[in-house]
Short mmCIF file of C-alpha atoms in Angstrom, two decimals:
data_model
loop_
_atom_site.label_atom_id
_atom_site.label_comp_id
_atom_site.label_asym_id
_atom_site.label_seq_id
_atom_site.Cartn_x
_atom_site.Cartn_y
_atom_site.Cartn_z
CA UNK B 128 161.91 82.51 125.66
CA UNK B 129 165.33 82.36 127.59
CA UNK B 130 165.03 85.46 128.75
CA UNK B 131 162.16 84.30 131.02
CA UNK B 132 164.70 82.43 132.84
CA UNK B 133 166.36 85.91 133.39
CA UNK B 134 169.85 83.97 133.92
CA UNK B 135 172.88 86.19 132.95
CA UNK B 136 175.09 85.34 130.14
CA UNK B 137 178.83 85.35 131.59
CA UNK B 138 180.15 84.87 128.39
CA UNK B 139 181.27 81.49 129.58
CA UNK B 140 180.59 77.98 128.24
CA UNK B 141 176.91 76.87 130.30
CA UNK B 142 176.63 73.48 132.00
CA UNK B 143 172.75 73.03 133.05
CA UNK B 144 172.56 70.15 135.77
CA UNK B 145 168.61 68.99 135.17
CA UNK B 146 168.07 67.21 139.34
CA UNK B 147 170.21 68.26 142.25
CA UNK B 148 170.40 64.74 143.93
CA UNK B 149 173.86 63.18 145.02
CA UNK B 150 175.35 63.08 141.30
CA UNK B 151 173.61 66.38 140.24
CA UNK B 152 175.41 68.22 143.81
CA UNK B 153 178.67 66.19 143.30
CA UNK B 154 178.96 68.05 139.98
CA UNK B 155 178.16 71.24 140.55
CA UNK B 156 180.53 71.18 143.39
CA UNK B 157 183.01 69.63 141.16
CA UNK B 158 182.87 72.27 138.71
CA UNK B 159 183.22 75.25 141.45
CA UNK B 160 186.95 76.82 139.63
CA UNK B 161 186.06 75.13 135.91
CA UNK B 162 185.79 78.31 133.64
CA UNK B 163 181.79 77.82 133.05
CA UNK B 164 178.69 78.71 134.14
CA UNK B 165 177.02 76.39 136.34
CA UNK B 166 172.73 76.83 136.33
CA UNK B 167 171.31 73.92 138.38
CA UNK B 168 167.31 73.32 137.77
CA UNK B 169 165.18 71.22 140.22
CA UNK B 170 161.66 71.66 141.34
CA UNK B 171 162.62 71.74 145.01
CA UNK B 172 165.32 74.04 146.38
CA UNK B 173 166.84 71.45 148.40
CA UNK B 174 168.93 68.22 148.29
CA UNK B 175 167.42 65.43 150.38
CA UNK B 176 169.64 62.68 152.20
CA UNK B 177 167.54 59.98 151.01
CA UNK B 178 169.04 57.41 153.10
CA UNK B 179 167.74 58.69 155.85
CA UNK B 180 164.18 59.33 154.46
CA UNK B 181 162.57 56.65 156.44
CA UNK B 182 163.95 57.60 160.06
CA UNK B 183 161.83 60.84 159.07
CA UNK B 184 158.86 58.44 158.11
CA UNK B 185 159.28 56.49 161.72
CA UNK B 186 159.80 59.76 164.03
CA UNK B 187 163.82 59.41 164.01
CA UNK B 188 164.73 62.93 163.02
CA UNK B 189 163.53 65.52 161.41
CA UNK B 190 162.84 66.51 158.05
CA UNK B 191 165.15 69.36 158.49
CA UNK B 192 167.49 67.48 159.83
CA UNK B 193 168.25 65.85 156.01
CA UNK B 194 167.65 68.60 153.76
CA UNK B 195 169.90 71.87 152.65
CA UNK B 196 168.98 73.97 150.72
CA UNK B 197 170.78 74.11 147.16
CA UNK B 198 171.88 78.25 147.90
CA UNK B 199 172.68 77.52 151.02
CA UNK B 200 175.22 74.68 150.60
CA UNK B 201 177.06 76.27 147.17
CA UNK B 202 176.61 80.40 148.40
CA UNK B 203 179.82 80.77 147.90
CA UNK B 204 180.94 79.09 144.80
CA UNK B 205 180.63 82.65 142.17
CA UNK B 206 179.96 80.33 138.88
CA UNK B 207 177.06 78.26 140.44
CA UNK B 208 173.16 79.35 139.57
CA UNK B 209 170.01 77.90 140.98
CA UNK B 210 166.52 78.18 139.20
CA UNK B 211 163.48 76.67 141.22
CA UNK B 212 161.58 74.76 138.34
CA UNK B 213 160.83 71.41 136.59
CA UNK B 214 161.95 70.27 133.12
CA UNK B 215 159.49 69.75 130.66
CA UNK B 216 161.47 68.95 127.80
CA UNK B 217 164.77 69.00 125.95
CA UNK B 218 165.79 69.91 122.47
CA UNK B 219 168.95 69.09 121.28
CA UNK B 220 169.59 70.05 118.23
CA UNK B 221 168.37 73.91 119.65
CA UNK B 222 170.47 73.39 122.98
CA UNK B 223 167.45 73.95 124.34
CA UNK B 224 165.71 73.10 128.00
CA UNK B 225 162.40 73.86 128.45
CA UNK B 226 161.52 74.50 132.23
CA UNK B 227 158.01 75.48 133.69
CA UNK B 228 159.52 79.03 133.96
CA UNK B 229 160.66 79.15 129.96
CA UNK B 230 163.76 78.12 128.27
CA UNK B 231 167.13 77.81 129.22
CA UNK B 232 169.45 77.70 127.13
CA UNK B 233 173.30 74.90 127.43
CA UNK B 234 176.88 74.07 125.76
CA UNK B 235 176.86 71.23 127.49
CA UNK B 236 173.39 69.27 129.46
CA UNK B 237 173.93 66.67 132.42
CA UNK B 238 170.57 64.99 133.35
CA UNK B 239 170.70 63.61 137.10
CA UNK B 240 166.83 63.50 137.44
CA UNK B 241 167.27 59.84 139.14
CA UNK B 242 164.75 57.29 139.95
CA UNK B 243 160.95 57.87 140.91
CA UNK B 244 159.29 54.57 142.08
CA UNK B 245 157.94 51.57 139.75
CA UNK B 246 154.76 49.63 140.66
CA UNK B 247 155.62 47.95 137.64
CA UNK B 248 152.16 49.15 136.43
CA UNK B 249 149.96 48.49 138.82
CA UNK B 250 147.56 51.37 138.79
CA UNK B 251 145.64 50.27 142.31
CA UNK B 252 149.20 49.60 143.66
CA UNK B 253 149.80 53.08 142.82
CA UNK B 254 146.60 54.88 144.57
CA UNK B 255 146.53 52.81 147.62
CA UNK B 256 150.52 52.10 148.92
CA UNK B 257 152.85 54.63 150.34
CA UNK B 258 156.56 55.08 148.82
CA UNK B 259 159.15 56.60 150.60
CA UNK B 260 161.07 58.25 147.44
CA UNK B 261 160.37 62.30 149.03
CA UNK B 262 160.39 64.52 152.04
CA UNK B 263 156.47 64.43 151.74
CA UNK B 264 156.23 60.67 151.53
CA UNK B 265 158.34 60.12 154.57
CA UNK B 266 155.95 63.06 156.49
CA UNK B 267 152.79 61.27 154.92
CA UNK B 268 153.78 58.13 156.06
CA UNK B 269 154.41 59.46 159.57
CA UNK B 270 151.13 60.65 159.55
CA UNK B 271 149.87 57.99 158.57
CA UNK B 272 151.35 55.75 161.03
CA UNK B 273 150.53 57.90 163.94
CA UNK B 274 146.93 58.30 162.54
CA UNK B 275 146.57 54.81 162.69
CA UNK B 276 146.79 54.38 166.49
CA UNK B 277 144.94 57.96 167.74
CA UNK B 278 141.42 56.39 165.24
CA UNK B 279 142.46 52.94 166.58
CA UNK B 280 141.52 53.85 170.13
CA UNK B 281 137.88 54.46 169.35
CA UNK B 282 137.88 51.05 167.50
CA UNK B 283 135.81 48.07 169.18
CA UNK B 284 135.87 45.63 165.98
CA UNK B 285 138.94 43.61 166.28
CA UNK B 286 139.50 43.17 162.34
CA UNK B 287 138.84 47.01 161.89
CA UNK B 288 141.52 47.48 164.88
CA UNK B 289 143.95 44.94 163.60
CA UNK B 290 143.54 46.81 160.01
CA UNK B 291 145.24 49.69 161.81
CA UNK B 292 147.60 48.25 163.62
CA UNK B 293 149.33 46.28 160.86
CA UNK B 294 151.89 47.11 158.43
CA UNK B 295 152.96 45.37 155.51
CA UNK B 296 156.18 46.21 153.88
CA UNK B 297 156.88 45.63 150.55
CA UNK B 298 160.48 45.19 149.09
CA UNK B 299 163.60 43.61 150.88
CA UNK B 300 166.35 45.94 149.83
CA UNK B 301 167.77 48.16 153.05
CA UNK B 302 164.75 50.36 152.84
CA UNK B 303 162.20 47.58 153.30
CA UNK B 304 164.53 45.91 155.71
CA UNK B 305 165.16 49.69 157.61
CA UNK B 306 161.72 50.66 157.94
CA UNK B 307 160.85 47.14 159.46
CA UNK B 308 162.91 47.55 161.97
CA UNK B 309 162.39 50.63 162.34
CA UNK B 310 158.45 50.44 163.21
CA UNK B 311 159.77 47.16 165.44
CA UNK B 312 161.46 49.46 167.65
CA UNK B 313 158.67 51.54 168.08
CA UNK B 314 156.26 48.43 168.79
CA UNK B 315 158.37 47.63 171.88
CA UNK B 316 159.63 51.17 172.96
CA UNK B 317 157.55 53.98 172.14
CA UNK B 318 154.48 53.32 170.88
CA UNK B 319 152.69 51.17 174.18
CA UNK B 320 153.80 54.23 176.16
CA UNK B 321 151.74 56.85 173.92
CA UNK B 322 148.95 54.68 173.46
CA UNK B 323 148.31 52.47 176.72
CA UNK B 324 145.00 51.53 175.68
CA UNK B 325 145.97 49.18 172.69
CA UNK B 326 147.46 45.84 173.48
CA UNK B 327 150.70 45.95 171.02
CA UNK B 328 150.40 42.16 171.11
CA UNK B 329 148.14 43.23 167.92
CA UNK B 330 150.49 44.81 166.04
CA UNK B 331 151.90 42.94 163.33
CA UNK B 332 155.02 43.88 160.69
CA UNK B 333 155.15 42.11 157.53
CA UNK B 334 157.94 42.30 155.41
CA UNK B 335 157.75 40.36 151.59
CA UNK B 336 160.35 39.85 149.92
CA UNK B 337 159.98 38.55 146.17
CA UNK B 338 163.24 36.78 146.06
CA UNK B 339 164.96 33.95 148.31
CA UNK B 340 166.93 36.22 150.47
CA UNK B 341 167.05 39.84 151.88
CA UNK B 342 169.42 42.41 150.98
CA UNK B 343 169.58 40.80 147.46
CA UNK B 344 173.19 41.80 146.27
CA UNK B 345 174.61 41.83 149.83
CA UNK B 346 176.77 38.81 151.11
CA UNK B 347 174.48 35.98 152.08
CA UNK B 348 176.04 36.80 156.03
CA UNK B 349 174.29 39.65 155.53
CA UNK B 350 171.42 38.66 154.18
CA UNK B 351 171.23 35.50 156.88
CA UNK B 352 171.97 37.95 159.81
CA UNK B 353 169.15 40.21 158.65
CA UNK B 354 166.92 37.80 158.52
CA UNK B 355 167.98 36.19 162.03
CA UNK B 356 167.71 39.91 163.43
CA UNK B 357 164.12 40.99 161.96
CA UNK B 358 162.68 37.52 163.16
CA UNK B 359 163.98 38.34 166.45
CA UNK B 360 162.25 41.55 166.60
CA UNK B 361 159.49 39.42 165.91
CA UNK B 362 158.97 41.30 162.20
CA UNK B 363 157.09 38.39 159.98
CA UNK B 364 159.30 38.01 156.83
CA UNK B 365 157.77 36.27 153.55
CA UNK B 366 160.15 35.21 150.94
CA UNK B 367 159.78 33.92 147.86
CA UNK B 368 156.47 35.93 147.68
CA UNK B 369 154.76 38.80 146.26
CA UNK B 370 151.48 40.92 146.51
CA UNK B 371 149.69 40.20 143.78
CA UNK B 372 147.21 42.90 144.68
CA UNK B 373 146.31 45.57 147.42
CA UNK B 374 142.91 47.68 147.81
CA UNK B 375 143.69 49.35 150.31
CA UNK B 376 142.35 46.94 153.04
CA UNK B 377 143.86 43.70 151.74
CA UNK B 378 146.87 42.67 150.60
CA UNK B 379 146.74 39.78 148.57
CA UNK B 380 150.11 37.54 148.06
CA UNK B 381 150.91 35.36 145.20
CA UNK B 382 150.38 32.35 147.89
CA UNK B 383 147.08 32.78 148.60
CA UNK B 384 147.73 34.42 151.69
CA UNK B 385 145.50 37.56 152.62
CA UNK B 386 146.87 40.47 154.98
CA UNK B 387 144.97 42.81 155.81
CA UNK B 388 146.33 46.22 156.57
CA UNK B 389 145.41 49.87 155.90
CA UNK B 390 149.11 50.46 155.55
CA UNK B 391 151.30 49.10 152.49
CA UNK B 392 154.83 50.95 152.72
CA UNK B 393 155.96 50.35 148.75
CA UNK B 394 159.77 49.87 149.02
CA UNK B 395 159.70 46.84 145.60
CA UNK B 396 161.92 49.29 143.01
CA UNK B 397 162.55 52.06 141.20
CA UNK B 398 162.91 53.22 137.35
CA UNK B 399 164.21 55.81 135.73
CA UNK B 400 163.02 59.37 135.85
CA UNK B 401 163.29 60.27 131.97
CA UNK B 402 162.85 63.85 130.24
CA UNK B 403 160.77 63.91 127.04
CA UNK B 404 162.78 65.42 124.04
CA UNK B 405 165.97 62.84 123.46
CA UNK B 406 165.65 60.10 120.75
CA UNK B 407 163.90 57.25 122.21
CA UNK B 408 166.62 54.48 121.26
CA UNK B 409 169.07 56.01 124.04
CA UNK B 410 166.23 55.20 126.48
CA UNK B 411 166.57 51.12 127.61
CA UNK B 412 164.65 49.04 129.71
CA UNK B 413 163.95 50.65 133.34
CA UNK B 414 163.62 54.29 131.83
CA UNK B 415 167.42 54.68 131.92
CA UNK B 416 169.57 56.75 129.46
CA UNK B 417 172.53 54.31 127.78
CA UNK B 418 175.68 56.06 128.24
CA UNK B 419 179.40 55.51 127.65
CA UNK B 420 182.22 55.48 129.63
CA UNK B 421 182.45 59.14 130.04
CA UNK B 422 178.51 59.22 130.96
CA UNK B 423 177.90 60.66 127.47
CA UNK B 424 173.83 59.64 126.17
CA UNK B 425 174.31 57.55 123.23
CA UNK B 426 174.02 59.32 119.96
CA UNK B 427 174.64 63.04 121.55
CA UNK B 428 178.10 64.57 122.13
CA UNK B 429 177.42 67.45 124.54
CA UNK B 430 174.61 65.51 126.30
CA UNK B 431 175.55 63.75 129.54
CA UNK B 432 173.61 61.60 132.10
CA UNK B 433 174.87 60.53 136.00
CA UNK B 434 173.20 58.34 138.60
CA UNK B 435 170.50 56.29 138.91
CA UNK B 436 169.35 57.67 135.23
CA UNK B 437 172.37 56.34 133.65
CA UNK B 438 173.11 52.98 132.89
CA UNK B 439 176.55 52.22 131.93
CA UNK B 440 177.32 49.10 130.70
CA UNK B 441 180.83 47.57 131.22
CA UNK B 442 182.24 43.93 132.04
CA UNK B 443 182.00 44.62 135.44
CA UNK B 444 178.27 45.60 135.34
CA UNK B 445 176.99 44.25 132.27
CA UNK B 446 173.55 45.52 133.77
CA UNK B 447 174.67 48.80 134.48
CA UNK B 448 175.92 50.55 138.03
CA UNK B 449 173.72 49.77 141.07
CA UNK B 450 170.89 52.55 141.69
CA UNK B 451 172.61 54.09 144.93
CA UNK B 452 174.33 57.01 145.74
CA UNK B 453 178.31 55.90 145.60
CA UNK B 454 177.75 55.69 141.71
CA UNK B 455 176.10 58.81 141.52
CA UNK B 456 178.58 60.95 143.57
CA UNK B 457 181.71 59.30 141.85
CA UNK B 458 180.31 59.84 138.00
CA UNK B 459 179.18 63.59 139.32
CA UNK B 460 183.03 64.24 140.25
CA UNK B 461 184.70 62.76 137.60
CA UNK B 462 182.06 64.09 135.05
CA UNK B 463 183.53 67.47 136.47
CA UNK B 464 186.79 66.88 136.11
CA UNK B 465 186.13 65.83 132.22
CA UNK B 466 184.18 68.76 131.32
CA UNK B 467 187.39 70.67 132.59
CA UNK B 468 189.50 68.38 130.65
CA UNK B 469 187.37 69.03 127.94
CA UNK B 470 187.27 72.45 128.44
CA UNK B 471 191.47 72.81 128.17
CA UNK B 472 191.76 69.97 125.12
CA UNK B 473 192.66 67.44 127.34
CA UNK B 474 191.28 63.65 126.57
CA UNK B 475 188.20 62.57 128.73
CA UNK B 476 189.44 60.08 131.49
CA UNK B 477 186.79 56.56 131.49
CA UNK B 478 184.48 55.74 134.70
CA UNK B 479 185.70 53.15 136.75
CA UNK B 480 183.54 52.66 139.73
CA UNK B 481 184.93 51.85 143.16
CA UNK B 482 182.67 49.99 145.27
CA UNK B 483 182.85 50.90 149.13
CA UNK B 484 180.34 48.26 149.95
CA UNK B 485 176.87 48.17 151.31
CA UNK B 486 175.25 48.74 154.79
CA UNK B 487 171.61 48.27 156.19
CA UNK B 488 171.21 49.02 159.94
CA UNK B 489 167.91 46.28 161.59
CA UNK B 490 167.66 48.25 164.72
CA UNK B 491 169.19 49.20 167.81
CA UNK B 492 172.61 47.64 168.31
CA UNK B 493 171.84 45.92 165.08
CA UNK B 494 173.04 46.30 161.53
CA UNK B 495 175.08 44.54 158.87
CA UNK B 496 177.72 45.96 156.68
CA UNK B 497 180.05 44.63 153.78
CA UNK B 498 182.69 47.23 153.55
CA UNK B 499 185.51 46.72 151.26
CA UNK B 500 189.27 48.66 151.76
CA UNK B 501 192.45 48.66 150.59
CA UNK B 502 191.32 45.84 148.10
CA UNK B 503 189.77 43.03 151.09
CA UNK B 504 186.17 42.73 152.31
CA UNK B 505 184.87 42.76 155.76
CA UNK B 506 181.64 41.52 156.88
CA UNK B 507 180.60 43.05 159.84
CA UNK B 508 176.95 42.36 162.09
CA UNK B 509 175.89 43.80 165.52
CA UNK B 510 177.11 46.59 167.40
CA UNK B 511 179.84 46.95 165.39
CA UNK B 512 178.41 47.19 161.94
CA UNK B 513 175.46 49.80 163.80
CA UNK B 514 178.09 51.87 164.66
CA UNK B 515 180.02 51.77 161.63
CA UNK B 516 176.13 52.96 159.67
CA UNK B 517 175.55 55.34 162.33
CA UNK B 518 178.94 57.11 161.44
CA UNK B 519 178.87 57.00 157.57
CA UNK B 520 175.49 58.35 157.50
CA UNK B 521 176.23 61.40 159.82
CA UNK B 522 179.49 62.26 157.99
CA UNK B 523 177.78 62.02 154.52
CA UNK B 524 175.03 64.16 155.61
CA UNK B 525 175.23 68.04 153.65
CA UNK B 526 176.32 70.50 156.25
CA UNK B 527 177.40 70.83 160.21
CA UNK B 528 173.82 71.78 161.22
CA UNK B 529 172.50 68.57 159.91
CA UNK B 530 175.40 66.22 161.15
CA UNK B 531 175.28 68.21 164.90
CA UNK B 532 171.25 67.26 164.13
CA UNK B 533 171.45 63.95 163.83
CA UNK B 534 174.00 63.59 166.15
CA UNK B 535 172.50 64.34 169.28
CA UNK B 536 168.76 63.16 168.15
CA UNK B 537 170.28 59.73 167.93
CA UNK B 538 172.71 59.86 171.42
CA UNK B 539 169.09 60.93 173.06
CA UNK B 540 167.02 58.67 171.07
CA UNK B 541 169.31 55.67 172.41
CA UNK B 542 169.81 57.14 175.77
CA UNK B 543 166.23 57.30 176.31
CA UNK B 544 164.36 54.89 174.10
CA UNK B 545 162.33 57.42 173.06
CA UNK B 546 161.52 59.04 169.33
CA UNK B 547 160.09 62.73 170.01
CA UNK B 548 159.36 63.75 166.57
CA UNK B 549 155.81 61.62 166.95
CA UNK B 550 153.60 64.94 165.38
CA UNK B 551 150.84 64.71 162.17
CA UNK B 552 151.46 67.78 160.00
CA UNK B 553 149.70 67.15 156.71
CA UNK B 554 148.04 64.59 154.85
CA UNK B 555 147.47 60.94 155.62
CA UNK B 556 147.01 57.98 153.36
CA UNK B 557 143.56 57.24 153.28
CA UNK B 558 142.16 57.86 156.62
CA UNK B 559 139.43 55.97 158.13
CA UNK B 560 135.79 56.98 157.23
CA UNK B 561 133.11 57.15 159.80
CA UNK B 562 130.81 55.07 158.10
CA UNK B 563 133.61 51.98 158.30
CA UNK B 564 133.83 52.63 161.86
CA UNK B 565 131.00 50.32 163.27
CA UNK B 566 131.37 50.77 167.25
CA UNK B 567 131.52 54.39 168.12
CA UNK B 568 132.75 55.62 170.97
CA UNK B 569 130.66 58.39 172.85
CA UNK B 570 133.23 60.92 174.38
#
């Protein structure tokens, strides 16, 4: 069936890169003058900056403005192929991947797929939050949001109105604490501009947190100064707490406490994003392959697995690599470099990972940032640490378009306290119903 795929046989040994996220691109990339053939499979054509995901989801940039496509970015690199599918299954004793489009055949498979989100099996959770893992949950969340206000204005019942107006964020991690003050800034900014009518008084941002502190594996400056900063912006943080439940009108917190909000913005975790076919005892907890020091799957010699799908376990990190993109980028390069090695009977060189440290920005003017160099660690807050995010994120973005982008979206976004990218294309999560909609308006 591998002629369905209609790749060309170069003759050459094939790598197959299964997810073309940060570790999946870093290879590929890596493996641009290695004497093989590179065929990378996802089922969208493009890399996403997920960082950045939720200033898409709060009318910060674009969606453009933090995608590239895969052809575009590695046109030029004569080894590389692309094939627009998803991976059903593998088998590895055939050297076989199956793909929605038929079978493609490897020497040597690297599985990248990364992490989808966990609602730690909570089926309503599932059906009635929004995650911001995709493009399209950023854009539905967008929608959402905006949706919120335009069927708020023809809302006399106050709880129906509030129900709209509220948000509750789940998760403290940088994209919990992000999108909080994120949808802060538009509270005071943008939003009683657009919609004059609605007293944003009423508008309320909940953020729970399950544990003691925000920005759990942070320094506790950074954690304390996020908290400081979000109470400041007048976001209502719950620690030590958790949603025990949430139908879509009401969630319901381990305390007792009931908030009700049409809105829940998942941001809790993430597991693994596993492909049926490999034994099952090189799967562990959290749906992540076990892999040695040169990202090999246990029990499989020409398998390999990079990013948030691998867990490596060392002294270091007895519970594996955090689930970010730093790991993923550094195993995708040096996994390159050891295929070559491989390749020319040299010896595999081990993963050591190098942590850069961690950033979350709160708002404007406000962020927090433990960056470590030359062997020290700095702990930075304010404008400083703001800027500092600001300029990692726009030099990591893929491509000058989408760094010029970003660029000059944020220098008029700050210049003008305004977010222009307020438009509802697409879907919303579950939009209001004219039969819950007890005082109508006559227009």
């Amino acid at each position: 069936m591998e002629g369905l795929t209609k790749i060309d046989d170069l003759g050459k040994p094939r790598v197959v890169i299964v997810g073309g996220g940060f570790g999946g691109l870093e290879l590929a990339k890596a493996l641009a003058h290695a004497p093989v053939q590179v065929v990378l499979i996802d089922k969208q054509n493009y890399h996403t900056f997920q960082p950045l995901l939720y200033q898409v989801a709060t009318a910060g940039l674009d969606e453009g403005d933090i995608v590239s496509p895969f052809r575009k970015i590695l046109n030029e690199q004569d080894n590389f192929y692309f094939r627009l599918a998803e991976v059903l299954s593998v088998d590895a004793q055939a050297q076989i991947v199956e793909t929605s489009i038929g079978c493609v055949r490897y020497d040597y498979l690297v599985l990248a797929t990364g992490a989808t989100t966990n609602y730690f099996g909570d089926e309503q959770m599932a059906q009635n939050a929004i995650a911001i893992k995709s493009v399209e949950d950023a854009i539905e969340l967008r929608n959402t949001v905006l949706s919120n206000f335009e069927q708020a204005l023809q809302l006399g019942d106050m709880e129906q109105l509030n129900s709209l107006l509220d948000f509750v964020i789940v998760g403290g991690g940088p994209t919990g604490v992000e999108i909080a003050g994120a949808l802060s800034e538009l509270r005071k900014h943008v939003f009683p501009k657009d919609y004059r009518e609605i007293d944003f008084k009423e508008m309320d941002i909940h953020l729970v947190q399950s544990g003691p502190v925000l920005l759990k594996g942070m320094s506790a400056n950074a954690s304390a100064q996020a908290l400081k900063s979000l109470q400041e912006f007048g976001v209502q943080v719950w620690l030590d707490a958790r949603v025990k439940s949430y139908d879509g009108y009401t969630a319901t917190l381990n305390t007792g406490q009931q908030l009700v909000s049409r809105t829940l913005i998942w941001a809790a975790g993430v597991t693994g994003a596993p492909i049926k076919g490999l034994d099952a005892s090189c799967l562990l907890p959290g749906n992540r392959y076990a892999v040695d020091v040169y990202n090999r799957v246990q029990g499989y010699e020409n398998v390999f697995a990079i990013g948030d799908i691998a867990l490596m376990k060392t002294d270091a990190y007895p519970d594996g690599h955090p689930m970010v993109a730093q790991p993923a980028l550094q195993q995708g390069r040096l996994l390159g470099e050891n295929l070559y090695r491989v390749l020319t009977n040299q010896l595999m060189q081990p993963f050591a990972y190098h942590d850069k440290g961690a950033m979350a920005t709160i708002g404007r003017n406000h962020a927090v940032a433990d960056v470590k160099l030359f062997g020290k660690e700095y702990h930075l807050q304010g404008v400083l640490a703001w800027l500092a995010w600001s300029v990692v994120h726009v030099v990591s973005l893929v491509g000058f378009r989408n760094r010029l982008m970003v660029l000059l979206q944020w220098t008029w976004s700050y210049l003008s306290y305004d977010k222009g990218l307020r438009y509802i294309i697409g879907k919303t999560k579950a939009p209001l119903v004219e039969t819950s909609v007890e005082d109508k308006a006559i227009l």
